[in-house]
Tab-separated table of C-alpha atoms in Angstrom:
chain	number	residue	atom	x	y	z
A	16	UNK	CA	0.000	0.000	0.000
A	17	UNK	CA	0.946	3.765	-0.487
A	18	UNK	CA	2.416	5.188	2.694
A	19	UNK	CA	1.244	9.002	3.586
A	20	UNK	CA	2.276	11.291	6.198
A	21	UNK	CA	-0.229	14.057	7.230
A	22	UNK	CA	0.880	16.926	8.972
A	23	UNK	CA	-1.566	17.763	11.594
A	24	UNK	CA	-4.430	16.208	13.112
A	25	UNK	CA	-7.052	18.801	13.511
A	26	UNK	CA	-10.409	18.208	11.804
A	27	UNK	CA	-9.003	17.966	8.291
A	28	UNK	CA	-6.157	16.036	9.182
A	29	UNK	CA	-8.485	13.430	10.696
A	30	UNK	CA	-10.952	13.426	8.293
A	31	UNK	CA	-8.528	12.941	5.736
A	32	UNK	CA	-6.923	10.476	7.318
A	33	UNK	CA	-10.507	8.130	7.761
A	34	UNK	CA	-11.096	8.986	4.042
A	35	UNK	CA	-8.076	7.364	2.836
A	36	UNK	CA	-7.604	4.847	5.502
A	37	UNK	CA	-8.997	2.015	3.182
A	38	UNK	CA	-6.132	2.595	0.316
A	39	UNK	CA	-2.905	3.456	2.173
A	40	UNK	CA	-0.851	3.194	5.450
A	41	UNK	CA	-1.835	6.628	7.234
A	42	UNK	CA	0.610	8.184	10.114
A	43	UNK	CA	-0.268	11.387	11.277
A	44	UNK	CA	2.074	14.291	12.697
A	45	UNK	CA	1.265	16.621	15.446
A	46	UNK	CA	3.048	18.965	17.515
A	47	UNK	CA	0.651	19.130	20.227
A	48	UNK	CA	-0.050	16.434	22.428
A	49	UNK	CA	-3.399	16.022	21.214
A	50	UNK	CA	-5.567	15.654	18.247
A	51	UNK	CA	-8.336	18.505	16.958
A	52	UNK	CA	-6.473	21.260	16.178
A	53	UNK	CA	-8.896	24.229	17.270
A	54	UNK	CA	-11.317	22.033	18.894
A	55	UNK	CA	-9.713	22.740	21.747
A	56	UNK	CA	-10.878	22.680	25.471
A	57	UNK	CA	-8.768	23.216	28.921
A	58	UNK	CA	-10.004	22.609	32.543
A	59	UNK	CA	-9.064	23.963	35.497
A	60	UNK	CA	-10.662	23.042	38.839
A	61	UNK	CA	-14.260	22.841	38.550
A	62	UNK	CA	-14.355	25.137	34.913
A	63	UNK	CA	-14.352	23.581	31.327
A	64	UNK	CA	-13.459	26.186	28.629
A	65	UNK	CA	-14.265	25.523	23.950
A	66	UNK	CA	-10.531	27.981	23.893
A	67	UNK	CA	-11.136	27.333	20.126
A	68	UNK	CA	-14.431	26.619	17.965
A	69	UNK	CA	-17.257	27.435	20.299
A	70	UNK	CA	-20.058	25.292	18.447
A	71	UNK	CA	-20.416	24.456	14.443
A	72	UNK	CA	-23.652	24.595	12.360
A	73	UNK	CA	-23.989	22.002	8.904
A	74	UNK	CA	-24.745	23.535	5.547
A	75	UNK	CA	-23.949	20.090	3.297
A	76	UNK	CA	-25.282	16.190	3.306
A	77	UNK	CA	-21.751	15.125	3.016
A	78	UNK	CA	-20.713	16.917	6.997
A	79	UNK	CA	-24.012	16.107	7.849
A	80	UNK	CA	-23.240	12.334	7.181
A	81	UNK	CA	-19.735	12.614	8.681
A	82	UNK	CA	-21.214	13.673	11.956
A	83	UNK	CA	-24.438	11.370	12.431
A	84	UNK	CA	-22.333	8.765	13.943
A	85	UNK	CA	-20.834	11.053	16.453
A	86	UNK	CA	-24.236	12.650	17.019
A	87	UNK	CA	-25.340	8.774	17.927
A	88	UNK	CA	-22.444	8.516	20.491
A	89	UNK	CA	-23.611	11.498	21.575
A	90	UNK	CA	-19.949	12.663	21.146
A	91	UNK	CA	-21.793	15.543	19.487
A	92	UNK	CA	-24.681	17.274	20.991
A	93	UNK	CA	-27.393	19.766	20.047
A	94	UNK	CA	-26.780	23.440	22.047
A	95	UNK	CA	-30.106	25.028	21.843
A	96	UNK	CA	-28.763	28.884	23.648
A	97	UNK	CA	-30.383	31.481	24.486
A	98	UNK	CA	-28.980	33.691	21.904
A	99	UNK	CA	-28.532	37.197	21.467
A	100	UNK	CA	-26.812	40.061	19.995
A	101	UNK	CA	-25.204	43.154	21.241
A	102	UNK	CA	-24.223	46.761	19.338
A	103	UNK	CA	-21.516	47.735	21.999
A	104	UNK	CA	-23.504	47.521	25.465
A	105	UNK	CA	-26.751	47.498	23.633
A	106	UNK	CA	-28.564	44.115	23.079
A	107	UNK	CA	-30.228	44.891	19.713
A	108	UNK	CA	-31.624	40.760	19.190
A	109	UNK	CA	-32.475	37.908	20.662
A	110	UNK	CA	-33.561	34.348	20.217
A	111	UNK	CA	-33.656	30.444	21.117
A	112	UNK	CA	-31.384	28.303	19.013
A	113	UNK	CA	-33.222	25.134	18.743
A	114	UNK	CA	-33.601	22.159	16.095
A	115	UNK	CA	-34.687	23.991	13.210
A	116	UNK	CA	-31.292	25.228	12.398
A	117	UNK	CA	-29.255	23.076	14.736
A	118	UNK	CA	-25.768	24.568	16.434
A	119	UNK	CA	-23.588	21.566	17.803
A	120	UNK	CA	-20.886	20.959	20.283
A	121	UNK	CA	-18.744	18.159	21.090
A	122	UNK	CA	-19.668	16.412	24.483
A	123	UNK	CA	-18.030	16.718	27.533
A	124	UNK	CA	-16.047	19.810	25.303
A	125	UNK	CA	-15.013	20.262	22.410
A	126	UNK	CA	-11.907	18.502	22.204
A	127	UNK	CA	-13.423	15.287	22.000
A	128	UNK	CA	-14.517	15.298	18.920
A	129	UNK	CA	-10.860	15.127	17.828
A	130	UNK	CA	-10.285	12.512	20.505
A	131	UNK	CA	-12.806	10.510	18.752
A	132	UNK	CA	-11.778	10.369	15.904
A	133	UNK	CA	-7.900	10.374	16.479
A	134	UNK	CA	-8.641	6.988	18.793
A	135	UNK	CA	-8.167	4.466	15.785
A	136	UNK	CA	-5.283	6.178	13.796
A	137	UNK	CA	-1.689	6.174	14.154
A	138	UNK	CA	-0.698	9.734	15.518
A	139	UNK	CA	2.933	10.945	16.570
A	140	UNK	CA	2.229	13.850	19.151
A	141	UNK	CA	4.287	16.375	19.952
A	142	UNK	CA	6.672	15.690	16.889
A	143	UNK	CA	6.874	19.318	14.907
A	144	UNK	CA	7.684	18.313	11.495
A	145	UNK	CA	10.117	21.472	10.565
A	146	UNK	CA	10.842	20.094	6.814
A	147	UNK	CA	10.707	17.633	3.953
A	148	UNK	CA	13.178	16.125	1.740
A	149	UNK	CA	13.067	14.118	-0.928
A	150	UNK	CA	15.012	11.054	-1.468
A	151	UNK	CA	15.108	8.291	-3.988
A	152	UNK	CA	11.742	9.748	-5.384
A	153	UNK	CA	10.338	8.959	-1.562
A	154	UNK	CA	9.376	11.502	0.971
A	155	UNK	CA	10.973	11.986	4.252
A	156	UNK	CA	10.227	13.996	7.144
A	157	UNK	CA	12.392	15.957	10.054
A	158	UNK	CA	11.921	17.225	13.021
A	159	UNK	CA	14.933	20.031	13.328
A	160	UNK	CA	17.739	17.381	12.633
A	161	UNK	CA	15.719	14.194	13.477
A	162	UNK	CA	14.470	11.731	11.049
A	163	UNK	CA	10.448	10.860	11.862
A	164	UNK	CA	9.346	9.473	8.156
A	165	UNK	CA	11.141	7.634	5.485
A	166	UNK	CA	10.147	6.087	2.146
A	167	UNK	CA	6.686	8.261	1.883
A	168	UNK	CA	4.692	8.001	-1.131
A	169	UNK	CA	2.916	11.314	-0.251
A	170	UNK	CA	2.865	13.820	2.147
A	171	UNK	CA	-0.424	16.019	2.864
A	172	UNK	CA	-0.118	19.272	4.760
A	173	UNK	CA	-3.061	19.973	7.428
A	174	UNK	CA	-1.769	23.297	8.827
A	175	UNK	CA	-2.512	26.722	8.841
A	176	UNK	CA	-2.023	28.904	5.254
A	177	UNK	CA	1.150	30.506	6.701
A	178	UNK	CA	2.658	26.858	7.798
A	179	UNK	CA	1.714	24.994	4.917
A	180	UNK	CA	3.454	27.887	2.894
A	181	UNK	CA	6.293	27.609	4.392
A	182	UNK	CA	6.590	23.895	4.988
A	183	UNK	CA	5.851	23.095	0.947
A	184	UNK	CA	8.882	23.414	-1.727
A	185	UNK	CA	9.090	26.460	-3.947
A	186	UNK	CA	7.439	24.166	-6.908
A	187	UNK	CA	4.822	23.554	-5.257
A	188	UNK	CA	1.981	23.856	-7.608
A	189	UNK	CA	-0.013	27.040	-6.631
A	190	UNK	CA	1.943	28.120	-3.930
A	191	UNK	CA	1.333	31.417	-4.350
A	192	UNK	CA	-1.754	31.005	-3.368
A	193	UNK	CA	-1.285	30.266	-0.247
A	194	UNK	CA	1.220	32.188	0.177
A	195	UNK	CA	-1.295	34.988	-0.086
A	196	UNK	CA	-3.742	33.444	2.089
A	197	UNK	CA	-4.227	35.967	5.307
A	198	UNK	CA	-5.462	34.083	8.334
A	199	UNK	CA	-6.097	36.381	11.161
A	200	UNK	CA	-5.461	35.998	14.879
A	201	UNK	CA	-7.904	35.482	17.685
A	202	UNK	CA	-7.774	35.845	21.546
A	203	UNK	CA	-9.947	33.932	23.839
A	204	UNK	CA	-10.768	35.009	27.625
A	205	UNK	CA	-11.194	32.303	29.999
A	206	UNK	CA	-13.358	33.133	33.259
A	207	UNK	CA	-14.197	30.990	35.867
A	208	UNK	CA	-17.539	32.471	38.853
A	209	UNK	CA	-17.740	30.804	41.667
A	210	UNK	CA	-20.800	32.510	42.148
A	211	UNK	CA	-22.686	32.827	38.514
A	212	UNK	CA	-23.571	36.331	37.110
A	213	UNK	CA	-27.202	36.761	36.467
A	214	UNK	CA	-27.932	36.673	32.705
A	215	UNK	CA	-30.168	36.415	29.916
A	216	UNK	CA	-28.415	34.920	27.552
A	217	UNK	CA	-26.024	31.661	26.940
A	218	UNK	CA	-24.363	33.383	23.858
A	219	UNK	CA	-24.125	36.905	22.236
A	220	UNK	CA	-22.451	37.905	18.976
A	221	UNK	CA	-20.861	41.302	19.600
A	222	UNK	CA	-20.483	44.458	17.479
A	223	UNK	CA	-18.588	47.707	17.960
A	224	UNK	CA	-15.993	46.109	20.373
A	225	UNK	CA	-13.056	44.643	20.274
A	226	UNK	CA	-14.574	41.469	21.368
A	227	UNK	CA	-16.516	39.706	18.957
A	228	UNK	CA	-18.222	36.732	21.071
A	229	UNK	CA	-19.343	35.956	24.561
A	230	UNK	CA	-20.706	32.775	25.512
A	231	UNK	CA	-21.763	30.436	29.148
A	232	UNK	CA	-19.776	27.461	28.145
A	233	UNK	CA	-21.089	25.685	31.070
A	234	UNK	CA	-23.986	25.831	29.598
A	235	UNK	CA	-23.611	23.649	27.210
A	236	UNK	CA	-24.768	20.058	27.102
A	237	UNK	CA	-22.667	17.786	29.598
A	238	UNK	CA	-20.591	20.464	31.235
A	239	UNK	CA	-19.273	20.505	34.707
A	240	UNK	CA	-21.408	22.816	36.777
A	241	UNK	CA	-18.514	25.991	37.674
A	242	UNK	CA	-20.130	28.622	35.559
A	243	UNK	CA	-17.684	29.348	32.856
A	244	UNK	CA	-17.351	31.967	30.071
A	245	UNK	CA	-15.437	32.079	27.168
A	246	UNK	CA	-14.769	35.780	25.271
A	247	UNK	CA	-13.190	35.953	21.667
A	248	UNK	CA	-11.940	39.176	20.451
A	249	UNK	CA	-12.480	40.500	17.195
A	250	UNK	CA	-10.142	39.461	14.513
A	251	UNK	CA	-9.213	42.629	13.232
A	252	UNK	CA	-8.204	43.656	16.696
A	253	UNK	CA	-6.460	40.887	17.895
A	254	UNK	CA	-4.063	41.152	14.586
A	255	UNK	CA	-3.721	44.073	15.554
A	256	UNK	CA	-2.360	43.695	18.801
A	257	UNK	CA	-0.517	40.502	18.136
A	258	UNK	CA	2.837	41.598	19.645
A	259	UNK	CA	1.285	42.788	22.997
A	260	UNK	CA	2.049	41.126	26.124
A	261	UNK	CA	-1.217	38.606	26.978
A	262	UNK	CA	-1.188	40.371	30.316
A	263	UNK	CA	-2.411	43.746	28.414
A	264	UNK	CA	-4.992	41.989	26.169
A	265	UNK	CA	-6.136	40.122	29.420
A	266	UNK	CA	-6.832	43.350	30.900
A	267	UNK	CA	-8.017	45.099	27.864
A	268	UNK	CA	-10.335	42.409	27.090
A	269	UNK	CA	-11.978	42.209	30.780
A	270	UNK	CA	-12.774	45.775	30.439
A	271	UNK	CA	-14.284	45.394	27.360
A	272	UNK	CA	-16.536	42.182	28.638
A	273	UNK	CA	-17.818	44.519	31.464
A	274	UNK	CA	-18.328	47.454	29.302
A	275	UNK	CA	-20.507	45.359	27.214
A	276	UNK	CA	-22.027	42.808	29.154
A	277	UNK	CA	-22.181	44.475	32.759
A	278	UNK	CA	-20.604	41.705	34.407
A	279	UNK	CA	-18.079	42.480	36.831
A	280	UNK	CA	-14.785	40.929	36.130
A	281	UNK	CA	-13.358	41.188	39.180
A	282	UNK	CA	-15.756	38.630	40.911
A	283	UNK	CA	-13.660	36.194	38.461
A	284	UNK	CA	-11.959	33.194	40.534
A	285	UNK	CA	-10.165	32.141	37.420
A	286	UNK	CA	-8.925	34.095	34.633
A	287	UNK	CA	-6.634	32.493	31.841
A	288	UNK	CA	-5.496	33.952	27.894
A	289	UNK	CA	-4.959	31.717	24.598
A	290	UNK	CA	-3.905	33.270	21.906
A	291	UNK	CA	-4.460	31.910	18.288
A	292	UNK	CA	-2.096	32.775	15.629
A	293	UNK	CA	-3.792	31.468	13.381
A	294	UNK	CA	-7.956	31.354	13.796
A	295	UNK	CA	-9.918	33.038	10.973
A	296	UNK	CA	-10.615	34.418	7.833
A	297	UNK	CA	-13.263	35.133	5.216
A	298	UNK	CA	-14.495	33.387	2.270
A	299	UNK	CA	-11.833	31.994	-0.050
A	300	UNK	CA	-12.310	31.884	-3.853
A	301	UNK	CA	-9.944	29.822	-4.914
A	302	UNK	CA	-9.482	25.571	-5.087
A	303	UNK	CA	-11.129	23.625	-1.513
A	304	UNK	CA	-7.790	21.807	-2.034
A	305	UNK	CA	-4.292	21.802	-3.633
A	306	UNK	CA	-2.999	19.194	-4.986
A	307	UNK	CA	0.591	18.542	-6.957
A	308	UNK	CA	0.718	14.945	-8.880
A	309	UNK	CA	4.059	15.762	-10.077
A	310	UNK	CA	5.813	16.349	-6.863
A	311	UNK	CA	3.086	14.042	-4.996
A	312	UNK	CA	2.288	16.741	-2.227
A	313	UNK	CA	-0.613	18.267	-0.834
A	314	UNK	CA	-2.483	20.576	0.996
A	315	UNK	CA	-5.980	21.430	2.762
A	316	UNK	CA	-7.642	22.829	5.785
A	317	UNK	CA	-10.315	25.747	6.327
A	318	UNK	CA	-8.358	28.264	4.961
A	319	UNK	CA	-9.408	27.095	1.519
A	320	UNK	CA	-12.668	27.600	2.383
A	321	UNK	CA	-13.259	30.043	5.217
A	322	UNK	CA	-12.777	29.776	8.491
A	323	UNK	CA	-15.313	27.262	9.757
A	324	UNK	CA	-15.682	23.394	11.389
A	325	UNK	CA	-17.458	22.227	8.310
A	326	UNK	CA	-14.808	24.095	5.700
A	327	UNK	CA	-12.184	21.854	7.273
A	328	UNK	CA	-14.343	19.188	6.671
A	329	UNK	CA	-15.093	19.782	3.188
A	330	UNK	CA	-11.728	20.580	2.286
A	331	UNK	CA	-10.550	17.554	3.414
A	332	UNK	CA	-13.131	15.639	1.452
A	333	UNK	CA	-12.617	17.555	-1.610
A	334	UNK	CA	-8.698	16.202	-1.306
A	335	UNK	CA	-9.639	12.761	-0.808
A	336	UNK	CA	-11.934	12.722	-3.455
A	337	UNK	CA	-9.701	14.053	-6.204
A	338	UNK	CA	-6.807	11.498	-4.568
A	339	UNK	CA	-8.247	8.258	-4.202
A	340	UNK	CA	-9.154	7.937	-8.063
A	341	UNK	CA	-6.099	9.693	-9.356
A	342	UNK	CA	-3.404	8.650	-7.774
A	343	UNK	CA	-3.690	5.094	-6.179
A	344	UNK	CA	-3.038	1.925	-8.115
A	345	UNK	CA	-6.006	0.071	-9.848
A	346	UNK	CA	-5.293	-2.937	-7.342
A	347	UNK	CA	-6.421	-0.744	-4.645
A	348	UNK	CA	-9.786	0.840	-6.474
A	349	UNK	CA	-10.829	-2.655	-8.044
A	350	UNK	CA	-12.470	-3.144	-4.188
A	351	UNK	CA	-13.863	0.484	-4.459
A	352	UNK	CA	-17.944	-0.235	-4.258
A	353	UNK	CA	-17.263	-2.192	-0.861
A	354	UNK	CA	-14.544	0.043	1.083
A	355	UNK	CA	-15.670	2.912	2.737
A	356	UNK	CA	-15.364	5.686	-0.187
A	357	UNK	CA	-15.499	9.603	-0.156
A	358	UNK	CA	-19.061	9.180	-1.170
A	359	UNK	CA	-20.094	6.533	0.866
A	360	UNK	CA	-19.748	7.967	4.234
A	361	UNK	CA	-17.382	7.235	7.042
A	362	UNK	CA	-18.592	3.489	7.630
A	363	UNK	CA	-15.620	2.868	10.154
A	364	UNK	CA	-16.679	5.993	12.399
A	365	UNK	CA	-19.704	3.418	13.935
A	366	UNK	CA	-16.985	1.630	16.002
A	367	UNK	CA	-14.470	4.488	17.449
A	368	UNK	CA	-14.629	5.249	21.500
A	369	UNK	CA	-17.654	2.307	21.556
């Protein structure tokens, strides 16, 4: 069978890695020390905290598919808030999410829908791939001066624009692409109440601040009970302020929540800062994927998209779909109407974390 390394196991990583599980030997490269990528959670004491994607919506039958079997392990769960939106300290809207137009969450956080799926793949954590060389017409991969992957067939990038840029040869095809794809930075404000602020509303999408989101992460389904709040600043801002120490955008940010919201900060037992480099951007126009036959490389992720759960998804399965036909010997495709294929759903997601 081919062998493929994919760098990075966030949501694209791993649903690349189911999709072509059936036709090659997978090993997947992470530097963290766990899969999802930005379905990422951290607890501390009694608080949980989403640092990263705070819920997901589904706009295609293809995610929609990917997810049911999750949604069955109830891995995934429905978060029907009490919504609203604010204009600075003004709440201008307000309404009930409920099943009509369904916003999800992974169950007990969001983290483990990556843990799900990571559970029947072969991941290397914390290995930083830093470069690859080619050798013999094979692939291999380094960490700094270590060797962590020889004879590869392919290797598929999973990372952020700016990473995958800079981790992909000059001839890449269409690498200045992505070269010119501008993801922008996010902050997220962890706070932890002992004793929970009243209010009338679970999550608020924020204008004319330099926070863009607010929400009650304990109240989502299968939290722990410490009333917890996660705060993301805008985009704009936080790339903005990039360089700052975290101690001033803590600050700044608190002042901002109680501006807005009326809550008072200080009450706060717990207050903690991540900071993503790389966490957003807008709707993409060019290819959900990029791939290079020639030099047997490629690349995906939401940044081909725009900078949602589902675009990971679907980038992912836009690469998998263009790869399995094209570049995988007949031996392996003769089997094709009885393996689990790009448009047959993820049959082997029934049996993970069971």
């Amino acid at each position: 069978m081919s062998k493929i390394a994919i760098i990075g196991s966030g949501l694209a990583g791993l649903t690349l890695a189911h999709q072509l599980q059936p036709f090659a030997e997978i090993q997947l490269f992470d530097k963290a020390g766990h899969a999802g990528g930005r379905l990422a959670s951290r607890s501390v004491d009694q608080f949980s905290f989403d640092s990263g994607a705070q819920f997901f919506t589904v706009k295609t039958g293809r995610f929609a598919d990917f997810i049911q079997p999750l949604i069955k392990q109830r891995v995934i769960q429905r978060w029907d808030a009490n919504f609203v939106e604010f204009s600075g300290s003004k709440q201008i809207s307000r309404r009930t999410w409920n099943a009509d137009y369904p916003h999800y969450v992974g169950s007990s956080d969001m983290q483990a829908i990556g843990q799900t799926l990571a559970a029947s793949l072969n991941i290397q954590f914390n290995c930083k791939v830093t470069r690859l060389e080619q050798y013999n017409e094979k692939w291999q991969l380094f960490s700094d001066d270590q060797l962590v992957a020889e004879n590869l067939d392919w290797v598929i990038c999973c990372l952020p624009a700016k990473q995958t840029a800079d981790m992909l040869p000059d001839n890449f095809q269409n690498l200045n692409v992505i070269q010119q794809t501008q993801m922008q930075a996010c902050y997220a404000l962890m706070l932890g109440f002992d004793d929970a602020p009243e209010l009338n509303w679970q999550a608020a999408l924020v204008s004319d601040a330099i926070i863009s989101w607010m929400s009650v992460n304990s109240s989502k389904p299968s939290r722990p009970e410490g009333f917890s709040m996660v705060i993301q600043a805008n985009n704009a801002w936080a790339e903005k302020h990039l360089q700052q120490a975290n101690e001033i955008i803590q600050q700044l940010m608190l002042a901002e929540v109680q501006r807005v919201s009326g809550i008072n900060t200080a009450e706060a037992s717990h207050v903690d800062l991540k900071r993503w480099v790389y966490a957003n951007l807008p709707p993409q126009t060019g290819q959900p994927a990029y791939l290079d036959t020639q030099l047997k490389l490629a690349a995906c992720g939401d940044w081909c998209i725009q900078g949602r759960v589902e675009a990971a998804f679907s980038s992912a399965d836009a690469l998998a779909e263009k790869l399995i036909p094209r570049c995988f010997s007949t031996k392996l495709t003769i089997g094709l109407s009885s393996a689990p294929s790009p448009r047959n759903g993820f049959a082997s997601l029934a049996t993970i974390a069971t």
